Each structure stands twice: as C-alpha cells, then as structure tokens.
CSV table of C-alpha atoms in Angstrom, one decimal:
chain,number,residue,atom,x,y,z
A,343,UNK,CA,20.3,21.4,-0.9
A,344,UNK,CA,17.1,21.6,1.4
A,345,UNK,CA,15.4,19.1,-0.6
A,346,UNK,CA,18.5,16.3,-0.1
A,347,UNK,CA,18.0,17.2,3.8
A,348,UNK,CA,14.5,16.5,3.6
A,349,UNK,CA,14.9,13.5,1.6
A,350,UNK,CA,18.0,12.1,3.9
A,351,UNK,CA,15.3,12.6,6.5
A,352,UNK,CA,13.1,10.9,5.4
A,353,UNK,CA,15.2,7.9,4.9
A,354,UNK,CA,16.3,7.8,8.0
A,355,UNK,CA,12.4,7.9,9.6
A,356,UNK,CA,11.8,4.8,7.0
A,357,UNK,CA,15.0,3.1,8.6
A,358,UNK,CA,13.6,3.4,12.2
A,359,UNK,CA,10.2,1.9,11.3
A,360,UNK,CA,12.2,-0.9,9.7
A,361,UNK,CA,14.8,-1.6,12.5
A,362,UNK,CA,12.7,-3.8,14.6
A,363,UNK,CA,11.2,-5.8,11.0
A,364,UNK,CA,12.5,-8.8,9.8
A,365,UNK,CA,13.9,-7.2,6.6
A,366,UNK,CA,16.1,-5.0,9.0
A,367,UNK,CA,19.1,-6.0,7.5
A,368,UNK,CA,17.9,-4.3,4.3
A,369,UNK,CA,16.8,-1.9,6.3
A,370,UNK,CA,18.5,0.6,3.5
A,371,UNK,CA,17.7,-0.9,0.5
A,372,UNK,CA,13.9,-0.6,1.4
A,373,UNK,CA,14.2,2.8,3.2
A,374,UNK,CA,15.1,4.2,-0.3
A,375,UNK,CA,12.2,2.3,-2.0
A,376,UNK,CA,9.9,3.4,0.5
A,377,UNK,CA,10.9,7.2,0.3
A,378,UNK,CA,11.0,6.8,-4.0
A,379,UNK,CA,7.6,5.7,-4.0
A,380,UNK,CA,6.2,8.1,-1.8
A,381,UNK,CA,7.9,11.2,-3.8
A,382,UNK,CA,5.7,10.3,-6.7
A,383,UNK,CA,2.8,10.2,-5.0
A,384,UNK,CA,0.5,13.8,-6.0
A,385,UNK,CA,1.7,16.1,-3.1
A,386,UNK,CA,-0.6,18.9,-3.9
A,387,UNK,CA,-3.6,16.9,-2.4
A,388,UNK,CA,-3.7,13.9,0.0
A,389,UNK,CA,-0.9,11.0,-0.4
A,390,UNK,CA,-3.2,8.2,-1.7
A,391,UNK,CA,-1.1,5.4,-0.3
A,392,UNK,CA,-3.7,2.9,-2.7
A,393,UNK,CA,-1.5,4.9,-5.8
A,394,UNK,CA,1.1,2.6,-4.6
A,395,UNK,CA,0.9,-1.1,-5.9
A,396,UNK,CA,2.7,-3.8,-4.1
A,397,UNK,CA,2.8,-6.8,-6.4
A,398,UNK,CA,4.5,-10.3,-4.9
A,399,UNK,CA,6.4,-12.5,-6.9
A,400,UNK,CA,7.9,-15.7,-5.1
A,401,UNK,CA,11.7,-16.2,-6.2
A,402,UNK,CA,14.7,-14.8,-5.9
A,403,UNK,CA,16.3,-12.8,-3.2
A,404,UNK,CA,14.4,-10.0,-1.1
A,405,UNK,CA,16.7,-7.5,-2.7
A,406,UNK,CA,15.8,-8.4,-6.4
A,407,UNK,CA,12.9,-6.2,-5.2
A,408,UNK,CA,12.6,-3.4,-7.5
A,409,UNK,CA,10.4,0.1,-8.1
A,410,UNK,CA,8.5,0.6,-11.0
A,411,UNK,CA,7.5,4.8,-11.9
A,412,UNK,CA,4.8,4.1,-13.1
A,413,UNK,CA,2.4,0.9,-13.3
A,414,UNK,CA,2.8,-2.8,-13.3
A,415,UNK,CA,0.5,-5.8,-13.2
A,416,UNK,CA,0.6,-8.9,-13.7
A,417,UNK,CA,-0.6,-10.6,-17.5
A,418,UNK,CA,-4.6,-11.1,-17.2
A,419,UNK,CA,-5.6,-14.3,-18.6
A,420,UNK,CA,-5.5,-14.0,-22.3
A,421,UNK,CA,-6.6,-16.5,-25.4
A,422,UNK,CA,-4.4,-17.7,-28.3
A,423,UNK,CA,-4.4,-14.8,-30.6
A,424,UNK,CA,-2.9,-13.0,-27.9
A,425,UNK,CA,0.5,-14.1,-28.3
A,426,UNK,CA,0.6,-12.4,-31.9
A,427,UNK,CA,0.1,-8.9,-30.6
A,428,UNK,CA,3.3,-6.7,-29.8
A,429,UNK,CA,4.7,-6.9,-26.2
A,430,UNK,CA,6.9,-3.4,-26.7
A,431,UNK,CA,5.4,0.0,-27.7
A,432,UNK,CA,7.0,4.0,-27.1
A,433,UNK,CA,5.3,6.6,-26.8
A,434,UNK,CA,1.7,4.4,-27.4
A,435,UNK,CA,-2.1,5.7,-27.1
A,436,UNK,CA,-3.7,3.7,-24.1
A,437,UNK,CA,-7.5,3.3,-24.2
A,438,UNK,CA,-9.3,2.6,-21.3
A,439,UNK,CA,-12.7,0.7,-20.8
A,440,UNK,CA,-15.0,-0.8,-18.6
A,441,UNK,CA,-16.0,-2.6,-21.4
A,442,UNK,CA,-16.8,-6.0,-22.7
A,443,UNK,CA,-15.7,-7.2,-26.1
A,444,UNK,CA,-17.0,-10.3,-26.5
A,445,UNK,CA,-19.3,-12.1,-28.9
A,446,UNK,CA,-22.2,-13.2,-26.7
A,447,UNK,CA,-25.0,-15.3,-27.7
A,448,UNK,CA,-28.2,-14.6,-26.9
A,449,UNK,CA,-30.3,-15.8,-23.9
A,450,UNK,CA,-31.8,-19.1,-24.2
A,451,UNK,CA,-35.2,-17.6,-23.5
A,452,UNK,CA,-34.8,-15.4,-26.4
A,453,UNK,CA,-37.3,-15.4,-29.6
A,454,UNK,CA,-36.7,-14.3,-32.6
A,455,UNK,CA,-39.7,-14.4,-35.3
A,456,UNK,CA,-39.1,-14.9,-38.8
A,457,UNK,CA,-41.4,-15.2,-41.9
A,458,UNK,CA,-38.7,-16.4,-43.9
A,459,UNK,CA,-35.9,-19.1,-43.1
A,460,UNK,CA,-32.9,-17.1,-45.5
A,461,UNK,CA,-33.3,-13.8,-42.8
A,462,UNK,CA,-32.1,-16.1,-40.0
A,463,UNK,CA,-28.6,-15.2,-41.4
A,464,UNK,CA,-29.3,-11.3,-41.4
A,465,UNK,CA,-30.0,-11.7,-37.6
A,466,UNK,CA,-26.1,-13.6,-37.5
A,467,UNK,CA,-24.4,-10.9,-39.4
A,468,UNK,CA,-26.0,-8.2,-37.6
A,469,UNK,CA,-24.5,-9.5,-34.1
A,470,UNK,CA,-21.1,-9.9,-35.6
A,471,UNK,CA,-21.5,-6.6,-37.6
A,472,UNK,CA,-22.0,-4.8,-33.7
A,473,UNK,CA,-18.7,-6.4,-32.5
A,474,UNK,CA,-16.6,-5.5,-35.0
A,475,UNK,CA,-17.7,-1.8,-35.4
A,476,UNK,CA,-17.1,-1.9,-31.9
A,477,UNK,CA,-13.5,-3.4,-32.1
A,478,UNK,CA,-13.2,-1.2,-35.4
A,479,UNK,CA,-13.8,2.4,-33.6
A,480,UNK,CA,-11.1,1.6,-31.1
A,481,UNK,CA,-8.4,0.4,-33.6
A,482,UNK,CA,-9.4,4.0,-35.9
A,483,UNK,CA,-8.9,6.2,-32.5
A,484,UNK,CA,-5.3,5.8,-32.8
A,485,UNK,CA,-5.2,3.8,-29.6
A,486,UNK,CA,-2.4,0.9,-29.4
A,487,UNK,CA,-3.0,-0.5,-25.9
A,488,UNK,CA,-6.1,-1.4,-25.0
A,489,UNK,CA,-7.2,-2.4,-21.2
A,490,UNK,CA,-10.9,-3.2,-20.0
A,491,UNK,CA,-12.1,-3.9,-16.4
A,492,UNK,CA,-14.6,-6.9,-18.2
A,493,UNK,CA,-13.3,-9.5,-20.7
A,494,UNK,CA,-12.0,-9.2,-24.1
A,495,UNK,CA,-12.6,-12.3,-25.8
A,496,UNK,CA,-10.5,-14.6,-28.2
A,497,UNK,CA,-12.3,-12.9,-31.5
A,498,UNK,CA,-11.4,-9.1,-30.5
A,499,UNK,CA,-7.8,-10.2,-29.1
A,500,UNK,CA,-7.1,-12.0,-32.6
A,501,UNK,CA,-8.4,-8.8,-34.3
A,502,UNK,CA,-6.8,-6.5,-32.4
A,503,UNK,CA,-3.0,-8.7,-33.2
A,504,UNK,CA,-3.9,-8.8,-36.2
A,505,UNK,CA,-3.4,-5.0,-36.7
A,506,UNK,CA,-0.3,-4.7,-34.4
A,507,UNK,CA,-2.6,-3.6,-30.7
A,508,UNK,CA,-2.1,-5.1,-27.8
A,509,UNK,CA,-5.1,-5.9,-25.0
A,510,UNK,CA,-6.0,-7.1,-21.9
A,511,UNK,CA,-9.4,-8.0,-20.6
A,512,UNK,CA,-9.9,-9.0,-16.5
A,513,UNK,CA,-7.9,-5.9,-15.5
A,514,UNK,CA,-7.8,-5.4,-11.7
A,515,UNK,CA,-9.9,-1.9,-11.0
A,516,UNK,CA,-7.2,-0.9,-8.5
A,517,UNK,CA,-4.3,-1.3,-11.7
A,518,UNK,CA,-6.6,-0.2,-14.2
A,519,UNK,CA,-7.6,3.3,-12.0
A,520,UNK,CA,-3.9,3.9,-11.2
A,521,UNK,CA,-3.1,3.5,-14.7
A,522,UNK,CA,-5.6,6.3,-15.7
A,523,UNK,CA,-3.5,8.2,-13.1
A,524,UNK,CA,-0.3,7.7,-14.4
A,525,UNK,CA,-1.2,8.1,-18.1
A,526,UNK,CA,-4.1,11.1,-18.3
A,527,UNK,CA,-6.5,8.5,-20.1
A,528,UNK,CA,-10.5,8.1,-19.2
A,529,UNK,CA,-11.9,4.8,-18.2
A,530,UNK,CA,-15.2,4.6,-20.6
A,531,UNK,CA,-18.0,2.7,-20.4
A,532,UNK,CA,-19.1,3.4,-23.9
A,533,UNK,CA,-17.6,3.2,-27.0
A,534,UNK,CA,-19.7,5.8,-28.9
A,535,UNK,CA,-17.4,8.8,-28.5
A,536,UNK,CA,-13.7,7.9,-28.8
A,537,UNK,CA,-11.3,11.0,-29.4
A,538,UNK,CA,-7.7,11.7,-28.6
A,539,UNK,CA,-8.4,13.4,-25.7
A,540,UNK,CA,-9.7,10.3,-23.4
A,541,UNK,CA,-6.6,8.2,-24.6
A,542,UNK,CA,-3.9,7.9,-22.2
A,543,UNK,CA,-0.1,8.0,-23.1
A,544,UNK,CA,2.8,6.8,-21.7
A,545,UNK,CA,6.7,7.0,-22.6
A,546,UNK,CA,7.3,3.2,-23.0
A,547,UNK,CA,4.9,-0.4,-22.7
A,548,UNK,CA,6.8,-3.6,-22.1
A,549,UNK,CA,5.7,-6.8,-21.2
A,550,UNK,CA,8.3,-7.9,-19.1
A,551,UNK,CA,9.2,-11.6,-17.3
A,552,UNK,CA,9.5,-11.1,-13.8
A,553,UNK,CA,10.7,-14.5,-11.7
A,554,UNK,CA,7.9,-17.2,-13.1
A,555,UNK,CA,5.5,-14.7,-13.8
A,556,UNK,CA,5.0,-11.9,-16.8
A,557,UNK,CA,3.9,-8.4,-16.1
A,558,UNK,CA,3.0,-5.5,-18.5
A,559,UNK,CA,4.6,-2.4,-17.2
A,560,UNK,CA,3.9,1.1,-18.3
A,561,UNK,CA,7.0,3.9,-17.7
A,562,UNK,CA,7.7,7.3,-18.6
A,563,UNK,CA,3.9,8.8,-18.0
A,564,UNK,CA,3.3,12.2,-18.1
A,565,UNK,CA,1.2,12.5,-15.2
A,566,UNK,CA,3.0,9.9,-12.7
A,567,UNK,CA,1.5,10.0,-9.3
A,568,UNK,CA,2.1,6.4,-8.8
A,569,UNK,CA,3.9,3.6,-8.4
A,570,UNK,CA,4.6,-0.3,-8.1
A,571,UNK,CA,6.5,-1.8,-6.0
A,572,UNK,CA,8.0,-5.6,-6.9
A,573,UNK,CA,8.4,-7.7,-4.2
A,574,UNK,CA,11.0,-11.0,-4.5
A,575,UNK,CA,12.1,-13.6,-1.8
A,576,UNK,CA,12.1,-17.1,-1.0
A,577,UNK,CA,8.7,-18.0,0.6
A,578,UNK,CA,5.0,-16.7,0.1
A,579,UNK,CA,5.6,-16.3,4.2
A,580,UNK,CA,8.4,-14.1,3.7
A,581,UNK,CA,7.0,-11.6,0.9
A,582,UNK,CA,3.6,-11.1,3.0
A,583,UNK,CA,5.8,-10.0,6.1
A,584,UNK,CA,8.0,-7.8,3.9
A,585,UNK,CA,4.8,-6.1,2.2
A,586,UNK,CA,3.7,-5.4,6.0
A,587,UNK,CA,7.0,-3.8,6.9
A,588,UNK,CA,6.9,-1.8,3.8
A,589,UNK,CA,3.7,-0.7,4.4
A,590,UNK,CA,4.6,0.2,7.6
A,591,UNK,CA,8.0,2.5,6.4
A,592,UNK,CA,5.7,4.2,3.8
A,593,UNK,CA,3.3,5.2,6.3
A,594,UNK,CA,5.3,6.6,8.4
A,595,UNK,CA,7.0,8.4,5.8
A,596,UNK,CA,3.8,9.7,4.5
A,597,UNK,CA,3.0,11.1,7.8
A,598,UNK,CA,6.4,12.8,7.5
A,599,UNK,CA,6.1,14.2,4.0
A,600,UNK,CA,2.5,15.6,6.0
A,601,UNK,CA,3.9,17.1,8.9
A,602,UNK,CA,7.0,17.4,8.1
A,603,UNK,CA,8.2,17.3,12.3
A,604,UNK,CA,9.9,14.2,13.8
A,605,UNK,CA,11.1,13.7,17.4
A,606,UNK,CA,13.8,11.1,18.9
A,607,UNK,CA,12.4,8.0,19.2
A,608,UNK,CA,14.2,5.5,21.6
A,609,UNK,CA,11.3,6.0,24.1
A,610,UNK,CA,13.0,9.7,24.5
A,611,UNK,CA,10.4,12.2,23.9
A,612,UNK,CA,8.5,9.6,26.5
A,613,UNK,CA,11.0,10.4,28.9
A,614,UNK,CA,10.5,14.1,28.7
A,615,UNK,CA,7.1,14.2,28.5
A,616,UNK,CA,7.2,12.3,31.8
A,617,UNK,CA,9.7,14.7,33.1
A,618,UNK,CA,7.8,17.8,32.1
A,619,UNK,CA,4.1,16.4,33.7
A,620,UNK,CA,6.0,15.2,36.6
A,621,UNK,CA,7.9,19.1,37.4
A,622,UNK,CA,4.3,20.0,36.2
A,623,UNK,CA,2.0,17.9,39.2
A,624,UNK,CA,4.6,19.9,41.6
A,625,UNK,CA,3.0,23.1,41.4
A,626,UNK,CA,-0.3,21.5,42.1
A,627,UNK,CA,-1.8,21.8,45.8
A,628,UNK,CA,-4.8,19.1,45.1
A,629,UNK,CA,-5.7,16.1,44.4
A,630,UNK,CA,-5.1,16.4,40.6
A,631,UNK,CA,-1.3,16.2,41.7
A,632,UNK,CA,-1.4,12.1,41.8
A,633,UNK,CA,-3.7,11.6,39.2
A,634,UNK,CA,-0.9,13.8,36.7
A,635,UNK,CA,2.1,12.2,38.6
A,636,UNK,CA,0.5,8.6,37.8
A,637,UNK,CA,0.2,10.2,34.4
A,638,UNK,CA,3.4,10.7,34.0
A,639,UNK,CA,4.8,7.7,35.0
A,640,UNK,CA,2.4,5.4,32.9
A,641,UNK,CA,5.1,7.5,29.9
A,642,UNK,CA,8.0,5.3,31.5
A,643,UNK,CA,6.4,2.2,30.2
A,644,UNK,CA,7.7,2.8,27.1
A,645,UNK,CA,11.5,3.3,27.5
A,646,UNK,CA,11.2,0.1,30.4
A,647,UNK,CA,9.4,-1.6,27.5
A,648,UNK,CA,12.0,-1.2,25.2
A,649,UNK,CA,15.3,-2.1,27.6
A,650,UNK,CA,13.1,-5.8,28.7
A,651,UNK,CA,12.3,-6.4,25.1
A,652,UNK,CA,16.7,-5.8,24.6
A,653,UNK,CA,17.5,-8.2,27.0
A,654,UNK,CA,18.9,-5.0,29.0
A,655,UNK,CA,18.8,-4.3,32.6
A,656,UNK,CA,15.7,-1.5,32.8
A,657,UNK,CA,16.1,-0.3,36.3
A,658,UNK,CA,19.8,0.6,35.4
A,659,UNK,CA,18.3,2.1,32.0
A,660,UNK,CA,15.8,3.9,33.5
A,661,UNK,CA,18.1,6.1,35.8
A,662,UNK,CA,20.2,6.8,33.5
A,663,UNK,CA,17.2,8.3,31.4
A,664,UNK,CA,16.1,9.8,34.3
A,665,UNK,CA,19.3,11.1,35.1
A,666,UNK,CA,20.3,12.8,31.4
A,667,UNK,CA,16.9,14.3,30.8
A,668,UNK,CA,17.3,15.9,34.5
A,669,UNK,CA,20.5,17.4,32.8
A,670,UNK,CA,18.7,19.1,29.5
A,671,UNK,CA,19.5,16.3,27.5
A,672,UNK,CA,15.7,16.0,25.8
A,673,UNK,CA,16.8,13.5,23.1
A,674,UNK,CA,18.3,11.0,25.4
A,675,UNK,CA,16.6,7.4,24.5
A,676,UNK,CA,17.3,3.8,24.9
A,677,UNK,CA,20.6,2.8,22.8
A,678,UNK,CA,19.9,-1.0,22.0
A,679,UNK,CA,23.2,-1.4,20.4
A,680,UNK,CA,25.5,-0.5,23.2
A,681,UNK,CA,22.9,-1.3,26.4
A,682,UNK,CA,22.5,2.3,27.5
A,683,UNK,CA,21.8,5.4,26.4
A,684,UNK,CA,22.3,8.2,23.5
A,685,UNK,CA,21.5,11.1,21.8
A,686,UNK,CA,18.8,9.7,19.5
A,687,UNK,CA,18.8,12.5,17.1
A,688,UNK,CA,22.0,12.2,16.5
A,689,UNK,CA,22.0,8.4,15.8
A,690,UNK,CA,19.0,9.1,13.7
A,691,UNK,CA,16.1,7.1,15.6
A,692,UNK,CA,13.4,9.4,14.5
A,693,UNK,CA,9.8,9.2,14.4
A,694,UNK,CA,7.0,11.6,12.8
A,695,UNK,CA,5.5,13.7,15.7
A,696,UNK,CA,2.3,12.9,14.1
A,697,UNK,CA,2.3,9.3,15.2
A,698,UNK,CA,3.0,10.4,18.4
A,699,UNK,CA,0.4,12.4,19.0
A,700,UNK,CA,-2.2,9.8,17.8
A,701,UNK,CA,-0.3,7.0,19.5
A,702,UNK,CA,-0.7,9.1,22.7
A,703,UNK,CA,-4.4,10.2,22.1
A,704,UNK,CA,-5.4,6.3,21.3
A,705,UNK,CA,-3.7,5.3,24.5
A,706,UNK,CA,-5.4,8.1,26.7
A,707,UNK,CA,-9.0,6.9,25.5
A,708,UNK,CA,-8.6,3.6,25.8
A,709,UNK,CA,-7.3,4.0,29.5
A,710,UNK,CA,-10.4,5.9,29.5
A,711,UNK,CA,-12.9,3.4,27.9
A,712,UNK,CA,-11.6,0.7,30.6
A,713,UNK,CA,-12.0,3.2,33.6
A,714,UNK,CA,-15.2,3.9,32.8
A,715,UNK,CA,-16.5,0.2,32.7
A,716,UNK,CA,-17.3,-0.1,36.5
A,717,UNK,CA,-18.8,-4.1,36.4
A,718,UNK,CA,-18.8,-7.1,33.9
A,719,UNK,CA,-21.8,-9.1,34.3
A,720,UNK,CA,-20.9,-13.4,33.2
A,721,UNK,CA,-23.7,-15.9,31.8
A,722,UNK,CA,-23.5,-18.3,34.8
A,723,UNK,CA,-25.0,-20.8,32.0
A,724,UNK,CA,-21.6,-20.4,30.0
A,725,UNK,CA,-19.6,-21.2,33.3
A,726,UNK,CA,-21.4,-24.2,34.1
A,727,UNK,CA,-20.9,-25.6,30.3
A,728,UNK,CA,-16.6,-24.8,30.7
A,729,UNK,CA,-16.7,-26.6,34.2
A,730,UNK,CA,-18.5,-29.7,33.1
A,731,UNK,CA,-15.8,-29.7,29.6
A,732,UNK,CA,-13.2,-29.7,32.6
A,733,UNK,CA,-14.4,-32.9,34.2
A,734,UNK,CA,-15.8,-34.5,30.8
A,735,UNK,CA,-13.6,-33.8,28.3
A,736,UNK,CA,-15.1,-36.0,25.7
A,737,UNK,CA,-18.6,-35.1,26.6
C-alpha cells in the first residue's frame, strides 16, 4: 500500500514537470513511462540516469512511444551473411567484446622473407588459421549472441550464421555497457579466456521492426537496472522536444526517488518563504531589516511570473496569495486553470524540495556574482567599428 502512494506520487511530480511541455496533453501517458523507467534503475547506489536509453524513431504517433525493461538499439550495419543468422533466441548466452573480428591484411610496409616460393602459402593459412580459432572459441563457449564495440566483418558474420549465432559489430559503448548491466556479462578485450561466467543472459533476444527502422531488443535480464525508452512522432522536431521533456520528468523524478520530500508548486512555497523572511525582518532593529525584506520580495517574482505568463491579472493574484498564506493556508499557489488561487497539494502541483533548494541557492549566487562586479570596462576600438557598420552598412 505504501509503495502505490509513493509511486502515485511520483506520477503526479512527473505530471507537473510535464504541464508546461508540449507533450502536455500526454502528460499521463509519459508520466507513467517516466516513473517505469526510473523504478528499474539500481536504487541501492546512485540513479544513473545514462542507464536509461532514449532511442528516436520518426513515424507514427507520440503515443506509439513505448518502454523497453531491458535494452534496445538500433541494427549496426551488418554484411550479407548476416541475414542468415537467427533474429529470436530465449534464454541465450550473450558474449561481450571489445573486439575486432576481422580478416586484416597486413601493412603495406610489411616484409616478409622467404627462401622458398611454396611457404608463401603457410604465411596465408596461418592468418586465416588466427581468425577462425578466434571465431571458433566464441562459438564452443556456449555463447549465442555475440556483440563487439569494433567491427565484425562479413567472414566471422557468415561463420557465425552458419552455426545458428547471431552478431553485431559497431555497437554503441553507451548500449553495449548498459547491456552488460542488464545481463551480468563482461565486456572482454581478449579472447583467450572465455568461460560461462563472463557470458551474459537474458530471458528473450528479438530483433524487432520498429517504424522504418529494426532494433535488437534484449528482455527478461536477470540483473535489469536499465531501460530504453522508444520515442515515435511525426517530425525529427517534434521527438527532440519530447526527449527534452522526458528528460526533464525523469529528473525530477529521480530527485524525488532521492529525497523523497516535495512541496506545492504553483509558486506556493515562494509565497511562504516570502511571508516567513518578511515576519522574520520585523524583529530586526538594523539595517539588515531592508536587505531581508528586499529578500523576501525578490520570492514574489515567481508567483507574478507565473499569473503574466497565464495571461492573468497579477496584482489581483498576488493579494489573494498574500491574503491566504496570511490565513495559514502554506500550500496556496497560482491556479492557471481557474485564474486564481488553490490548494496546490491538493490539485497535485508538486515539485521535489530538492530542486528547490538548488534552484534557490543558484539564484542567491548569481545575485551575488552580479553584485559583486562593481565596473565593466568596453574596447573603445570595438565601438568605433559598430558605429562606422551603422553609417556604412556595406563597408
């Protein structure tokens, strides 16, 4: 039952960070995807907001947006024997490299010096012997997936089809890492000791056609502390500003998840702080009395900030803010769907107390920064150079 709560809170913080967004309308279907992802995420130490992929795919509507628990990536680029190998595994082996498996001839200042002409052939074999007992020890560890950071060229990807293994060579280091997190497996950068134990696992590998583009997706991991988020829509335009209004629901839900404290937004703990400071500055004979009072007022902006951006009438706003938190009434914020005021914990406008603080900090030391330059010193050169522009355009 406490764990619902927490959760219901949590998607109503995500909701207020998306309410002013352009994907406000879905302001619920991305809450919940926001607070999903986040609740995967390793708890026990720092939420590692890069465990959560956001992958765009133009197409479709914003709400064929889905979340994946576990990891998904796009295809890498591949070569022809790739489309032989098996797209759909359970419960496969992953192996993990950072890896090339490539044939690679040698460089063209290289010498070689034989006595006899038929040894020139020995020297062939033994390069193609030292890739395929390479490609060899992976197939016999029992591994059926097979991902590498570097390339895995067209003779290892036919190989590997041939025996029913499926690879992918030009893996992102951000997807291949959180795949080593979702699955338990080892990246290795040799291949001279392969053993069960570095092998990943996962509960089921698909290669799966998402809008115009194919992604291989890995669900049902042991160990999931991550997970990718599809993003769908119309325009390229419109999936970048939905990946920033995700990213800016999941931060504040990871602040929550942190802190676990939220006050009213709605510019309402504003108010009271500025109600507090200013009954504060009263019970100060000196000088410090404006200097808090002017404090205290500069918390205003806020609330004043919020009615103008409404279209609402602030000074009317503001005195009825200033007239409700006078009454006790701490949570009192600006209501922009009625143009007035409400309870903002009860209408769920809630923000991590976290953010506030910093918000509040950041604010104090720039004020401070700017105070403390006393004069600006201009190149007169510069000026003279923007005058003459104004009088000669084209010059």
């Amino acid at each position: 039952e406490g764990r619902r709560e927490f959760e219901e809170l949590l998607l109503r913080c995500a909701k207020t960070a998306l309410n002013s967004k352009l994907i406000a309308k879905q302001k619920d279907f991305f809450g919940k995807i926001a607070v999903d992802a986040i609740k995967h995420l390793d708890s026990d130490i720092s939420l590692d907001l890069n465990m959560v992929g956001i992958k765009k795919v133009p197409g479709g509507s914003t709400t064929d947006s889905f979340i994946v628990e576990g990891v998904a990536f796009k295809k890498t680029f591949s070569y022809a024997g790739f489309e032989q190998a098996p797209k759909l595994f359970k419960d496969p082996e992953i192996c993990l490299l950072n890896v090339e498996l490539e044939l690679k001839s040698e460089s063209s200042n290289a010498e070689i010096r034989i006595e006899d002409p038929a040894k020139y052939q020995s020297i062939v074999d033994a390069e193609w012997k030292i890739i395929y007992d390479k490609l060899q020890s992976i197939v016999d560890s029992g591994a059926k997936i097979v991902l590498s950071k570097l390339p895995i060229g067209d003779l290892a990807t036919q190989f590997f089809a041939d025996r029913g293994v499926f690879c992918a060579g030009r893996v992102n280091n951000e997807d291949l890492d959180r795949v080593a997190q979702a699955t338990g497996g080892v990246i290795q950068t040799s291949l001279n000791d392969l053993n069960k134990k570095i092998l990943g696992k996962c509960g089921r590998f698909e290669e799966r056609q998402v809008g115009s583009e194919r992604f291989n997706v890995f669900t049902g991991c042991p160990e999931t502390k991550t997970t990718t988020i599809i993003l769908r829509g119309g325009a390229e335009q419109f999936i970048a500003e939905t990946e920033r209004s995700l990213h800016d629901a999941l931060m504040v839900v990871k602040r929550t998840v942190e802190h676990a404290s939220v006050v009213g937004g709605g510019g309402a703990i504003e108010m009271e702080l500025s109600k507090h400071l200013r009954d504060y500055s009263r019970t100060i004979d000196t000088k410090q009395q404006l200097v808090i009072g002017a404090f205290a007022k500069a918390f205003e902006v806020i609330p004043r900030q919020l009615s103008h951006n409404a279209g609402f009438d602030a000074t009317d706003v503001m005195n009825d803010l200033r007239t409700a938190h006078h009454q006790g009434k701490i949570w009192y914020g600006v209501d922009i769907d009625n143009e007035g005021v409400c309870d903002t914990m009860k209408t769920y406008v809630w923000e991590p107390s976290a953010n506030k603080k910093n918000a509040i900090v950041a604010a104090c030391e720039a004020a401070c920064m700017i105070l403390s330059v006393d004069e600006t010193i201009k190149n007169p050169k510069a000026g003279n150079i923007d005058d003459q522009r104004r009088i000669n355009p084209r010059g």
